[in-house]
Short mmCIF file of C-alpha atoms in Angstrom, two decimals:
data_model
loop_
_atom_site.label_atom_id
_atom_site.label_comp_id
_atom_site.label_asym_id
_atom_site.label_seq_id
_atom_site.Cartn_x
_atom_site.Cartn_y
_atom_site.Cartn_z
CA MET A 8 -3.60 3.93 45.15
CA ASN A 9 -7.13 2.14 45.18
CA MET A 10 -8.87 4.67 47.15
CA TYR A 11 -7.09 7.70 45.17
CA TRP A 12 -8.18 6.29 41.72
CA HIS A 13 -11.70 5.78 42.97
CA GLU A 14 -11.76 9.16 44.56
CA LEU A 15 -10.53 10.91 40.97
CA ARG A 16 -13.38 9.07 39.23
CA ALA A 17 -15.93 10.40 41.80
CA ASN A 18 -14.95 13.83 41.44
CA LEU A 19 -14.13 14.09 37.57
CA ARG A 20 -17.84 15.51 36.30
CA SER A 21 -17.64 17.90 39.12
CA LEU A 22 -14.25 18.58 38.56
CA ILE A 23 -15.30 19.34 34.32
CA LEU A 24 -18.22 21.37 35.38
CA TRP A 25 -16.05 24.10 37.23
CA SER A 26 -13.23 24.16 34.87
CA VAL A 27 -16.11 24.99 32.27
CA GLY A 28 -17.66 27.34 34.45
CA ILE A 29 -14.05 28.98 34.99
CA VAL A 30 -13.25 28.74 31.40
CA SER A 31 -16.20 30.73 29.99
CA LEU A 32 -16.21 33.16 32.63
CA ILE A 33 -12.18 33.71 31.33
CA ALA A 34 -13.49 33.64 27.68
CA ALA A 35 -16.58 36.01 28.12
CA GLY A 36 -14.72 38.60 30.38
CA MET A 37 -11.81 38.93 27.99
CA ALA A 38 -14.07 38.93 24.88
CA LYS A 39 -15.84 41.83 26.42
CA TYR A 40 -12.54 43.61 26.94
CA ALA A 41 -11.81 44.02 23.04
CA GLY A 42 -14.93 45.55 23.12
CA PHE A 43 -14.62 47.52 26.02
CA VAL A 44 -11.02 48.69 25.62
CA SER A 45 -12.24 51.19 22.82
CA ALA A 46 -15.00 52.93 24.72
CA GLY A 47 -13.07 53.10 28.02
CA ASP A 48 -10.80 56.00 28.06
CA SER A 49 -13.40 57.80 30.13
CA ILE A 50 -14.49 55.74 32.35
CA ASN A 51 -11.11 54.79 33.76
CA ALA A 52 -10.63 58.44 34.07
CA LEU A 53 -13.73 59.04 35.92
CA PHE A 54 -12.97 55.89 38.44
CA ALA A 55 -9.17 57.68 38.80
CA ALA A 56 -11.56 60.43 40.28
CA MET A 57 -13.28 59.20 42.94
CA PRO A 58 -12.82 58.29 46.47
CA PRO A 59 -11.60 55.32 47.37
CA ALA A 60 -14.76 53.48 48.76
CA ILE A 61 -16.60 54.33 46.12
CA GLN A 62 -13.93 52.82 43.53
CA ALA A 63 -13.85 49.91 46.16
CA ILE A 64 -18.12 49.41 46.29
CA ALA A 65 -17.80 49.74 42.52
CA GLY A 66 -14.92 46.89 42.46
CA SER A 67 -11.98 48.18 39.92
CA ASN A 68 -9.97 50.57 42.20
CA ARG A 69 -6.07 50.65 40.99
CA LEU A 70 -6.57 48.52 38.14
CA ASP A 71 -5.88 50.32 34.87
CA LEU A 72 -9.26 48.87 32.93
CA SER A 73 -8.10 49.94 29.48
CA LYS A 74 -5.11 47.40 29.75
CA ALA A 75 -5.66 43.45 29.48
CA SER A 76 -3.76 43.00 32.53
CA GLY A 77 -6.18 45.36 34.51
CA PHE A 78 -9.09 43.75 32.81
CA TYR A 79 -7.86 40.31 33.95
CA GLY A 80 -7.23 41.77 37.22
CA VAL A 81 -10.73 42.56 38.12
CA CYS A 82 -12.29 38.90 36.41
CA PHE A 83 -9.61 37.15 38.48
CA LEU A 84 -11.94 38.60 41.88
CA TYR A 85 -14.67 36.35 40.30
CA ILE A 86 -12.36 33.22 39.04
CA ALA A 87 -10.59 33.15 42.83
CA VAL A 88 -14.44 33.12 44.20
CA MET A 89 -15.39 29.96 41.84
CA ALA A 90 -12.03 28.25 43.29
CA THR A 91 -12.59 29.05 46.94
CA ILE A 92 -16.55 27.50 46.46
CA HIS A 93 -14.69 24.71 44.11
CA ALA A 94 -12.45 23.94 46.92
CA SER A 95 -13.86 24.35 50.30
CA MET A 96 -16.78 21.82 49.09
CA LEU A 97 -14.42 19.27 47.63
CA GLY A 98 -12.83 19.00 51.40
CA ALA A 99 -15.62 19.55 53.28
CA ASN A 100 -17.14 16.63 50.79
CA SER A 101 -14.55 14.21 50.56
CA LEU A 102 -14.66 12.93 54.25
CA ALA A 103 -18.24 14.06 54.88
CA LYS A 104 -19.66 12.02 51.91
CA GLU A 105 -19.14 8.47 52.88
CA GLU A 106 -21.38 9.32 56.34
CA ARG A 107 -23.98 10.94 54.28
CA ASP A 108 -24.36 8.52 51.69
CA LYS A 109 -24.25 5.88 54.11
CA THR A 110 -21.04 4.16 52.99
CA SER A 111 -18.82 4.28 55.47
CA GLU A 112 -19.67 1.39 56.79
CA PHE A 113 -18.46 -0.53 54.00
CA LEU A 114 -15.38 1.78 53.79
CA TYR A 115 -14.05 1.82 57.20
CA THR A 116 -14.45 -2.05 57.73
CA LYS A 117 -11.89 -2.90 54.59
CA PRO A 118 -8.32 -3.36 56.06
CA VAL A 119 -6.94 0.09 55.82
CA SER A 120 -6.12 2.73 58.06
CA ARG A 121 -8.36 5.69 58.40
CA THR A 122 -4.78 7.55 57.84
CA GLN A 123 -4.59 5.82 55.02
CA VAL A 124 -8.21 6.82 53.55
CA ILE A 125 -8.00 10.32 54.35
CA THR A 126 -4.36 10.81 52.58
CA SER A 127 -5.89 8.87 49.90
CA LYS A 128 -8.99 11.51 49.63
CA LEU A 129 -6.95 14.67 49.97
CA LEU A 130 -4.06 13.91 47.56
CA ALA A 131 -7.11 13.53 45.28
CA ALA A 132 -8.30 16.47 46.25
CA LEU A 133 -5.67 18.18 45.87
CA THR A 134 -5.13 16.76 42.48
CA ASN A 135 -8.48 18.07 41.46
CA ILE A 136 -7.12 21.82 42.70
CA VAL A 137 -4.00 21.50 41.00
CA ILE A 138 -5.91 20.56 37.64
CA LEU A 139 -8.26 23.06 37.92
CA ASN A 140 -5.24 25.83 38.47
CA LEU A 141 -3.12 24.63 35.53
CA ILE A 142 -6.64 24.77 33.77
CA THR A 143 -7.35 28.15 34.56
CA TRP A 144 -3.98 29.17 34.02
CA GLY A 145 -3.72 28.00 30.27
CA SER A 146 -6.90 29.11 29.22
CA SER A 147 -5.59 32.97 31.09
CA LEU A 148 -2.65 32.63 29.18
CA LEU A 149 -4.35 31.36 25.46
CA LEU A 150 -7.47 33.90 26.18
CA VAL A 151 -5.77 36.86 27.40
CA GLY A 152 -2.97 36.37 24.85
CA TYR A 153 -5.78 36.76 22.02
CA PHE A 154 -7.83 39.75 23.10
CA GLY A 155 -5.01 41.56 24.90
CA GLN A 156 -3.58 43.07 21.91
CA GLY A 157 -0.09 42.36 22.59
CA GLU A 158 0.50 43.26 26.17
CA ASP A 159 2.72 40.49 27.65
CA VAL A 160 0.76 39.50 31.25
CA SER A 161 2.59 36.12 31.40
CA ARG A 162 4.13 36.97 34.21
CA TYR A 163 1.26 38.79 36.27
CA ILE A 164 -0.89 35.40 35.43
CA ARG A 165 1.65 33.28 36.85
CA THR A 166 1.81 35.52 40.27
CA LEU A 167 -2.13 35.59 40.28
CA MET A 168 -1.98 32.15 39.27
CA ALA A 169 0.45 30.99 42.50
CA GLY A 170 -2.12 33.09 44.61
CA LEU A 171 -5.20 31.25 43.14
CA PHE A 172 -3.27 27.94 44.40
CA CYS A 173 -2.39 29.35 47.77
CA ILE A 174 -6.21 30.13 48.27
CA GLN A 175 -7.52 27.01 46.65
CA LEU A 176 -5.21 24.96 49.00
CA LEU A 177 -6.34 27.09 52.19
CA TYR A 178 -10.38 26.69 51.72
CA LEU A 179 -9.50 22.89 50.79
CA SER A 180 -7.91 22.44 54.32
CA PHE A 181 -10.40 24.85 55.78
CA GLY A 182 -12.98 22.54 54.26
CA SER A 183 -11.09 19.24 55.67
CA VAL A 184 -11.15 20.36 59.27
CA SER A 185 -14.63 20.97 58.85
CA ALA A 186 -15.76 17.82 57.80
CA ALA A 187 -13.26 16.57 60.34
CA PHE A 188 -14.78 18.24 63.32
CA ALA A 189 -18.79 18.46 62.01
CA ARG A 190 -20.75 16.14 64.29
CA LYS A 191 -23.34 15.29 61.48
CA PRO A 192 -21.93 15.02 57.66
CA ALA A 193 -24.57 17.66 56.50
CA ALA A 194 -23.16 20.02 58.45
CA ALA A 195 -19.41 19.69 56.85
CA ALA A 196 -20.41 21.87 53.67
CA GLY A 197 -22.42 24.46 56.10
CA ILE A 198 -19.35 25.22 58.19
CA ALA A 199 -17.54 25.65 55.07
CA THR A 200 -19.51 27.57 52.98
CA ALA A 201 -19.82 29.59 56.69
CA ILE A 202 -16.00 30.31 56.66
CA MET A 203 -16.11 30.83 52.71
CA MET A 204 -19.13 33.57 52.68
CA GLY A 205 -17.70 35.16 55.87
CA THR A 206 -14.26 35.82 54.32
CA PHE A 207 -15.60 37.10 51.35
CA LEU A 208 -18.12 39.64 52.98
CA LEU A 209 -15.06 41.04 55.67
CA SER A 210 -12.94 41.38 51.98
CA MET A 211 -15.92 43.99 51.29
CA LEU A 212 -16.20 45.43 53.87
CA ILE A 213 -12.27 46.03 54.92
CA ASP A 214 -12.54 47.63 51.07
CA ILE A 215 -15.23 49.95 51.97
CA ASN A 216 -13.81 51.00 55.11
CA SER A 217 -9.72 51.24 55.19
CA ASP A 218 -9.69 51.41 58.80
CA LEU A 219 -9.98 47.95 59.40
CA ASP A 220 -7.17 47.72 57.08
CA VAL A 221 -5.40 45.55 60.12
CA LEU A 222 -8.18 42.63 59.31
CA LYS A 223 -6.89 41.30 55.93
CA TYR A 224 -5.23 39.14 57.76
CA LEU A 225 -7.95 37.15 58.06
CA THR A 226 -9.35 37.03 54.78
CA PRO A 227 -7.59 35.18 52.15
CA PHE A 228 -9.53 37.17 49.41
CA LYS A 229 -7.45 40.34 50.63
CA CYS A 230 -3.98 38.97 51.12
CA TYR A 231 -3.50 37.63 47.38
CA ASP A 232 -5.58 40.38 45.83
CA ALA A 233 -5.09 40.84 42.01
CA LYS A 234 -4.22 45.09 42.39
CA LEU A 235 -1.60 44.29 45.50
CA LEU A 236 -0.17 41.38 43.10
CA LEU A 237 0.63 43.83 39.81
CA PRO A 238 4.21 43.73 38.80
CA PRO A 239 6.83 44.33 40.12
CA ASN A 240 5.11 43.09 43.13
CA GLY A 241 5.22 39.58 43.89
CA ILE A 242 3.01 37.74 46.68
CA GLU A 243 4.22 39.24 49.92
CA PRO A 244 6.23 36.69 52.09
CA VAL A 245 4.18 37.18 55.22
CA TYR A 246 0.78 36.18 53.57
CA LEU A 247 2.61 33.36 52.42
CA LEU A 248 3.88 32.04 55.57
CA LEU A 249 0.32 33.14 56.99
CA SER A 250 -1.28 30.61 54.50
CA ALA A 251 1.48 27.84 55.11
CA GLY A 252 1.20 27.88 58.73
CA LEU A 253 -2.91 28.14 58.25
CA VAL A 254 -2.77 25.33 55.74
CA VAL A 255 -0.57 23.08 57.74
CA VAL A 256 -2.17 23.74 61.14
CA SER A 257 -5.86 22.96 59.43
CA ILE A 258 -4.50 19.63 57.78
CA VAL A 259 -3.07 18.10 60.99
CA ALA A 260 -6.09 19.32 62.52
CA ALA A 261 -8.05 17.11 60.12
CA TYR A 262 -6.00 14.16 60.36
CA LEU A 263 -6.00 13.82 64.42
CA LEU A 264 -9.55 14.93 64.50
CA TYR A 265 -10.80 12.83 62.11
CA GLN A 266 -8.62 9.54 63.50
CA ARG A 267 -10.92 9.87 66.98
CA LYS A 268 -14.26 10.93 65.10
CA ASP A 269 -17.50 8.94 65.89
CA LEU A 270 -18.77 8.12 62.34
CA ALA A 271 -22.35 8.51 62.02
CA VAL A 272 -24.24 5.78 60.90
CA MET B 7 -50.89 21.09 57.68
CA ASN B 8 -49.07 18.16 59.75
CA ILE B 9 -46.43 18.46 56.94
CA LEU B 10 -46.03 22.03 57.19
CA MET B 11 -45.59 22.02 61.33
CA HIS B 12 -43.16 19.27 60.68
CA GLU B 13 -41.00 20.86 57.91
CA LEU B 14 -41.08 24.01 60.14
CA ARG B 15 -39.98 22.46 62.75
CA MET B 16 -36.74 20.69 60.86
CA TYR B 17 -35.46 23.62 59.61
CA ARG B 18 -35.86 25.81 62.97
CA ARG B 19 -32.10 25.75 63.62
CA SER B 20 -31.10 25.95 60.32
CA THR B 21 -33.11 29.15 59.85
CA LEU B 22 -32.90 30.47 62.93
CA THR B 23 -28.65 30.47 61.86
CA TRP B 24 -29.38 31.54 58.48
CA VAL B 25 -31.26 34.54 59.95
CA MET B 26 -28.71 35.89 62.46
CA ALA B 27 -26.10 35.50 59.27
CA LEU B 28 -28.29 37.87 57.42
CA ALA B 29 -28.92 40.29 60.38
CA ALA B 30 -25.04 40.04 61.20
CA THR B 31 -23.89 40.82 57.39
CA THR B 32 -26.55 43.48 57.29
CA VAL B 33 -25.71 45.12 60.70
CA PHE B 34 -21.83 45.05 60.12
CA PHE B 35 -22.11 46.71 56.84
CA LEU B 36 -24.46 49.45 57.76
CA ALA B 37 -22.02 49.83 60.98
CA MET B 38 -19.52 51.03 58.26
CA PHE B 39 -21.37 53.83 57.23
CA PRO B 40 -20.38 56.90 59.33
CA ALA B 41 -16.81 55.49 58.21
CA PHE B 42 -18.11 55.34 54.94
CA HIS B 43 -19.74 59.07 55.21
CA ARG B 44 -17.09 60.75 56.39
CA GLU B 45 -14.46 59.63 53.53
CA THR B 46 -17.00 60.73 50.79
CA ALA B 47 -17.72 64.09 52.64
CA VAL B 48 -14.63 65.27 52.12
CA VAL B 49 -14.53 64.43 48.45
CA THR B 50 -18.25 65.49 47.35
CA GLN B 51 -17.37 69.15 46.64
CA LEU B 52 -14.56 67.68 44.19
CA LEU B 53 -17.39 65.33 42.35
CA GLY B 54 -19.93 68.20 42.26
CA ALA B 55 -17.45 69.71 39.43
CA PHE B 56 -18.41 67.26 37.09
CA PRO B 57 -21.58 65.91 37.94
CA GLN B 58 -22.60 65.07 34.24
CA LEU B 59 -20.23 61.97 33.92
CA PHE B 60 -20.75 61.27 37.33
CA ARG B 61 -24.94 60.51 36.96
CA GLU B 62 -23.90 58.44 33.78
CA ALA B 63 -21.62 56.08 35.65
CA PHE B 64 -23.79 55.73 39.03
CA GLY B 65 -27.15 57.12 37.83
CA VAL B 66 -27.43 58.79 41.18
CA SER B 67 -27.20 61.70 42.45
CA VAL B 68 -24.05 62.83 45.10
CA ASP B 69 -26.76 63.87 47.63
CA MET B 70 -28.38 60.67 47.41
CA MET B 71 -24.49 58.94 47.38
CA VAL B 72 -23.51 59.91 50.64
CA SER B 73 -26.55 59.53 52.38
CA VAL B 74 -27.49 56.40 54.48
CA VAL B 75 -29.86 55.36 51.41
CA GLY B 76 -27.52 55.58 48.90
CA TYR B 77 -25.07 53.85 51.03
CA TYR B 78 -27.40 51.17 51.67
CA THR B 79 -27.81 50.62 47.34
CA PHE B 80 -24.08 49.31 47.68
CA LEU B 81 -25.03 46.59 50.67
CA ILE B 82 -28.17 45.40 49.54
CA GLY B 83 -26.42 42.89 46.64
CA TYR B 84 -24.40 41.55 49.28
CA ILE B 85 -27.31 41.34 51.30
CA ALA B 86 -29.73 39.72 48.38
CA LEU B 87 -26.41 37.41 47.65
CA VAL B 88 -26.54 35.90 51.36
CA GLY B 89 -30.48 35.47 51.19
CA ALA B 90 -29.90 34.34 48.10
CA VAL B 91 -27.99 31.28 49.02
CA GLN B 92 -30.40 30.79 52.04
CA ALA B 93 -33.66 30.38 49.67
CA MET B 94 -31.97 28.17 47.23
CA ASN B 95 -30.80 25.95 49.37
CA LEU B 96 -34.20 25.54 51.01
CA GLY B 97 -35.70 25.49 47.78
CA THR B 98 -33.51 22.68 46.88
CA SER B 99 -33.38 20.90 50.07
CA LEU B 100 -37.13 20.36 50.94
CA LEU B 101 -38.24 18.26 48.64
CA SER B 102 -34.52 16.53 47.78
CA ARG B 103 -33.77 15.52 50.93
CA GLU B 104 -36.53 13.17 51.45
CA ILE B 105 -34.83 11.12 48.58
CA SER B 106 -30.85 11.56 49.64
CA GLY B 107 -31.98 10.87 53.44
CA LYS B 108 -34.85 7.65 52.08
CA THR B 109 -37.35 8.61 53.91
CA ALA B 110 -39.42 9.10 50.62
CA ASP B 111 -41.23 6.07 50.62
CA PHE B 112 -42.13 6.56 54.17
CA LEU B 113 -43.63 10.12 53.26
CA LEU B 114 -45.02 9.28 50.28
CA THR B 115 -47.21 5.91 51.06
CA LYS B 116 -49.10 8.19 53.73
CA PRO B 117 -52.39 8.90 52.62
CA VAL B 118 -51.83 12.07 51.37
CA THR B 119 -51.41 13.24 47.57
CA ARG B 120 -48.33 14.52 46.19
CA SER B 121 -49.63 17.57 45.63
CA ARG B 122 -50.94 17.98 49.26
CA VAL B 123 -47.30 16.75 50.17
CA VAL B 124 -45.47 19.60 47.81
CA LEU B 125 -47.80 22.33 48.93
CA GLY B 126 -47.35 21.51 52.61
CA LYS B 127 -43.63 21.83 52.05
CA LEU B 128 -43.73 24.58 49.57
CA LEU B 129 -45.89 26.72 51.95
CA ALA B 130 -43.26 26.04 55.24
CA GLY B 131 -40.60 27.20 52.97
CA LEU B 132 -42.37 30.27 51.95
CA VAL B 133 -43.27 30.98 55.89
CA ILE B 134 -39.48 30.57 56.67
CA LEU B 135 -38.40 33.43 53.56
CA ALA B 136 -41.12 35.93 55.14
CA PHE B 137 -39.58 35.46 59.00
CA THR B 138 -36.57 35.65 57.45
CA ASN B 139 -37.40 38.81 56.04
CA LEU B 140 -39.33 40.41 59.16
CA VAL B 141 -36.29 39.88 61.15
CA PHE B 142 -34.03 41.42 58.72
CA ILE B 143 -36.20 44.20 57.72
CA THR B 144 -36.88 45.01 61.31
CA VAL B 145 -32.91 44.64 61.93
CA SER B 146 -31.77 46.66 59.30
CA CYS B 147 -34.07 49.76 59.41
CA ALA B 148 -33.12 50.14 63.25
CA THR B 149 -29.58 49.86 62.49
CA ALA B 150 -29.96 52.68 59.71
CA PHE B 151 -31.92 54.98 62.85
CA ILE B 152 -28.81 54.18 64.55
CA VAL B 153 -26.22 54.86 62.63
CA SER B 154 -27.79 57.76 60.44
CA SER B 155 -27.16 61.31 61.87
CA GLU B 156 -29.76 62.78 58.84
CA SER B 157 -33.29 61.41 58.75
CA PHE B 158 -33.82 59.57 55.11
CA ASP B 159 -36.76 58.49 52.79
CA ILE B 160 -37.97 55.38 54.75
CA LYS B 161 -40.15 54.63 51.87
CA LEU B 162 -36.66 54.30 49.53
CA TYR B 163 -35.45 52.39 51.98
CA LEU B 164 -38.11 49.41 53.01
CA LEU B 165 -38.14 49.56 48.79
CA LEU B 166 -34.23 48.85 48.89
CA SER B 167 -35.28 45.95 51.85
CA PHE B 168 -37.67 44.20 49.76
CA ILE B 169 -35.40 43.54 46.97
CA VAL B 170 -33.66 40.48 49.25
CA LEU B 171 -37.37 38.98 49.51
CA PHE B 172 -38.04 39.30 45.96
CA MET B 173 -34.42 37.33 44.94
CA GLN B 174 -35.57 34.96 47.70
CA LEU B 175 -38.46 33.95 45.92
CA ILE B 176 -37.12 33.70 42.91
CA PHE B 177 -33.92 31.34 43.69
CA TYR B 178 -36.19 29.48 46.21
CA ALA B 179 -38.80 28.87 43.21
CA ILE B 180 -35.13 27.83 40.68
CA GLY B 181 -34.44 25.68 43.95
CA PHE B 182 -37.48 24.19 43.95
CA VAL B 183 -37.98 23.25 40.32
CA ILE B 184 -34.54 21.82 40.32
CA SER B 185 -35.16 19.78 42.84
CA THR B 186 -37.94 17.98 40.97
CA ILE B 187 -36.45 17.31 37.76
CA ALA B 188 -33.06 15.94 39.12
CA ARG B 189 -33.10 12.40 40.07
CA ARG B 190 -31.04 12.19 42.94
CA ILE B 191 -29.48 15.45 44.23
CA LYS B 192 -26.65 14.38 46.57
CA SER B 193 -25.52 17.37 48.42
CA VAL B 194 -27.64 20.70 47.89
CA LEU B 195 -24.87 23.23 48.83
CA PRO B 196 -22.53 22.56 46.00
CA LEU B 197 -25.24 22.93 43.82
CA THR B 198 -26.78 26.08 45.69
CA LEU B 199 -23.50 27.80 45.44
CA GLY B 200 -22.79 27.16 42.39
CA THR B 201 -25.68 28.62 40.90
CA VAL B 202 -25.95 31.15 42.84
CA PHE B 203 -22.55 32.54 42.68
CA GLY B 204 -22.80 31.68 39.06
CA PHE B 205 -25.14 34.45 38.59
CA TYR B 206 -23.83 36.48 41.30
CA ILE B 207 -20.62 36.70 39.15
CA ILE B 208 -22.81 37.41 36.11
CA SER B 209 -23.92 40.66 37.80
CA LEU B 210 -20.62 42.16 39.31
CA PHE B 211 -19.15 41.56 35.72
CA SER B 212 -22.10 43.25 33.79
CA SER B 213 -22.36 46.09 35.62
CA ALA B 214 -18.18 46.55 36.08
CA ILE B 215 -18.21 46.74 32.10
CA LYS B 216 -21.72 48.93 31.85
CA ASP B 217 -23.14 45.99 29.41
CA ASP B 218 -26.99 46.21 30.32
CA SER B 219 -27.68 43.41 27.99
CA LEU B 220 -26.93 41.05 30.63
CA ARG B 221 -29.22 42.17 32.84
CA TYR B 222 -32.20 39.51 31.69
CA LEU B 223 -29.91 37.15 32.23
CA THR B 224 -28.84 37.47 36.17
CA PRO B 225 -31.80 38.21 39.12
CA PHE B 226 -29.08 40.13 40.34
CA ARG B 227 -29.59 42.77 38.37
CA PHE B 228 -33.45 42.64 38.26
CA PHE B 229 -33.40 45.38 40.34
CA ASP B 230 -31.97 48.47 39.64
CA THR B 231 -30.67 50.37 42.64
CA ALA B 232 -30.25 53.82 40.65
CA TYR B 233 -33.64 53.39 39.05
CA ILE B 234 -35.32 52.67 42.56
CA VAL B 235 -34.12 55.29 44.10
CA ASN B 236 -34.31 57.96 41.07
CA HIS B 237 -37.95 56.81 40.47
CA ALA B 238 -38.87 55.20 44.10
CA ALA B 239 -40.41 52.42 42.19
CA TYR B 240 -39.65 49.01 40.84
CA GLU B 241 -38.76 48.20 36.86
CA LEU B 242 -41.96 47.03 35.70
CA PRO B 243 -40.06 44.56 33.10
CA PHE B 244 -38.13 43.14 35.27
CA VAL B 245 -40.96 42.09 37.79
CA LEU B 246 -42.54 40.90 35.70
CA LEU B 247 -39.82 38.54 34.53
CA GLY B 248 -39.18 37.74 37.93
CA LEU B 249 -42.74 36.94 38.73
CA GLY B 250 -42.82 35.08 35.63
CA ILE B 251 -40.07 32.86 36.75
CA ILE B 252 -41.37 32.50 40.45
CA VAL B 253 -45.13 30.97 38.84
CA VAL B 254 -43.53 29.19 35.64
CA ALA B 255 -40.94 27.19 38.20
CA PHE B 256 -43.65 26.73 40.85
CA GLY B 257 -46.17 25.52 38.36
CA VAL B 258 -43.51 23.28 36.24
CA GLY B 259 -42.16 22.01 39.66
CA PHE B 260 -45.93 21.08 41.01
CA VAL B 261 -46.82 18.81 37.50
CA VAL B 262 -43.32 17.17 37.55
CA TYR B 263 -43.56 15.81 40.83
CA ARG B 264 -46.76 14.83 40.49
CA ARG B 265 -45.88 12.34 38.47
CA ARG B 266 -42.50 11.49 38.51
CA ASP B 267 -40.37 8.13 39.71
CA ILE B 268 -39.08 8.45 42.86
CA PRO B 269 -35.77 6.24 44.18
CA ALA B 270 -36.78 4.18 46.73
CA ALA B 271 -34.12 3.10 49.38
#
């Protein structure tokens, strides 16, 4: 329990910074919506007439920008990218920072097992992403409600936040497993970054070329795409199962690898 | 000279990794061109029906859009994103890793002035960036020749390619100045990713809603690809702004580092 609280305190500053970043992103986005909606009709008609490949590149396919929900859906990709960076860095650094800051000898000579250390650190990280998710949820509801001109988007936002949480969990566990896997502490964040950038760029590639559609299972950015989650659709069970499987496998791998890891001292 | 050579040796592996990542991104995206071409060719006719609106939205002619150069204008943003992460990571870590690795006392007690230390490191970074761009541009042009069945304007293609170098220099300078001002940077990647993606999200957002006032705020929109394609030149005010940022950041970094307090091990 001590370790849990210590971790929470250690991550507090970065959590505050990321929350401020996300809230200001939503605020700026929705404030723009108010000005945009009056001039938006012609642009939407234009977008609708364009071929999917070009729409994809312009970053606005099948989301109606004249509606608050569509506009928020466009913002969602950016929110997801930010939450992804937060979660992967958190996962990688929670475990790796003891070696990096040369405090691992101190920590691992304490009368606690490695399992206990990992568990407390992962729980603290989980708490962090839950808080970030709730802050995103709350501020989205408030800001979309304020700028949204009466459209009821709470259900859509709920679905999106569930998707966001899945993305966060996935990248948190990817980060943890890369920390357990990396030989050098500095490499942990590097591997996590490679996974993050790789999946992000892959989702862009799929947008450009529909022949690559089968690859969508490889990138969470496609599985939890804002336009797929528009009501009445929810999250597809396949993606949920796939994500749950990946999270479980990564976490178990992180535990197993970290148990026997040769700590860099 | 010793410092320069030492830094180049230290960054050999990470540079090779980044160069490969950048080249792979370029090749993968360019390899989608034939599919993109097929998809757009069918609707070029349809789009020709309202060229006026179209030009308003994109500022590029339809013919250009469906050529490899037009396709490249979309890709260059993604490539610049990867490049910017590399450059800022490099710029931030060059000086800060001495402090976080507790080797600053060793280095700074050597009979060299701080200015020479900074100069050696800065030059090493510039050499790395030059090498990166050399490989990137070669790979990019070669791939373009292979995937494009028609000939294309090589000057425009090179102008677009050099955006990556410019972007890298700007983020390199930003990273450098942050590393001289911040007292102690524990881990470089979260800082880098936060900053680069922050600017990237502002640029995506501002182009999605066509807000040009935000262009001055984010280096990712300093180089408007539509303008480059139409005028075969960069926009002078933004080039000057970019150069200004680079010069000021280098200057401030130098002055600050000469007198700053170095936390000893």
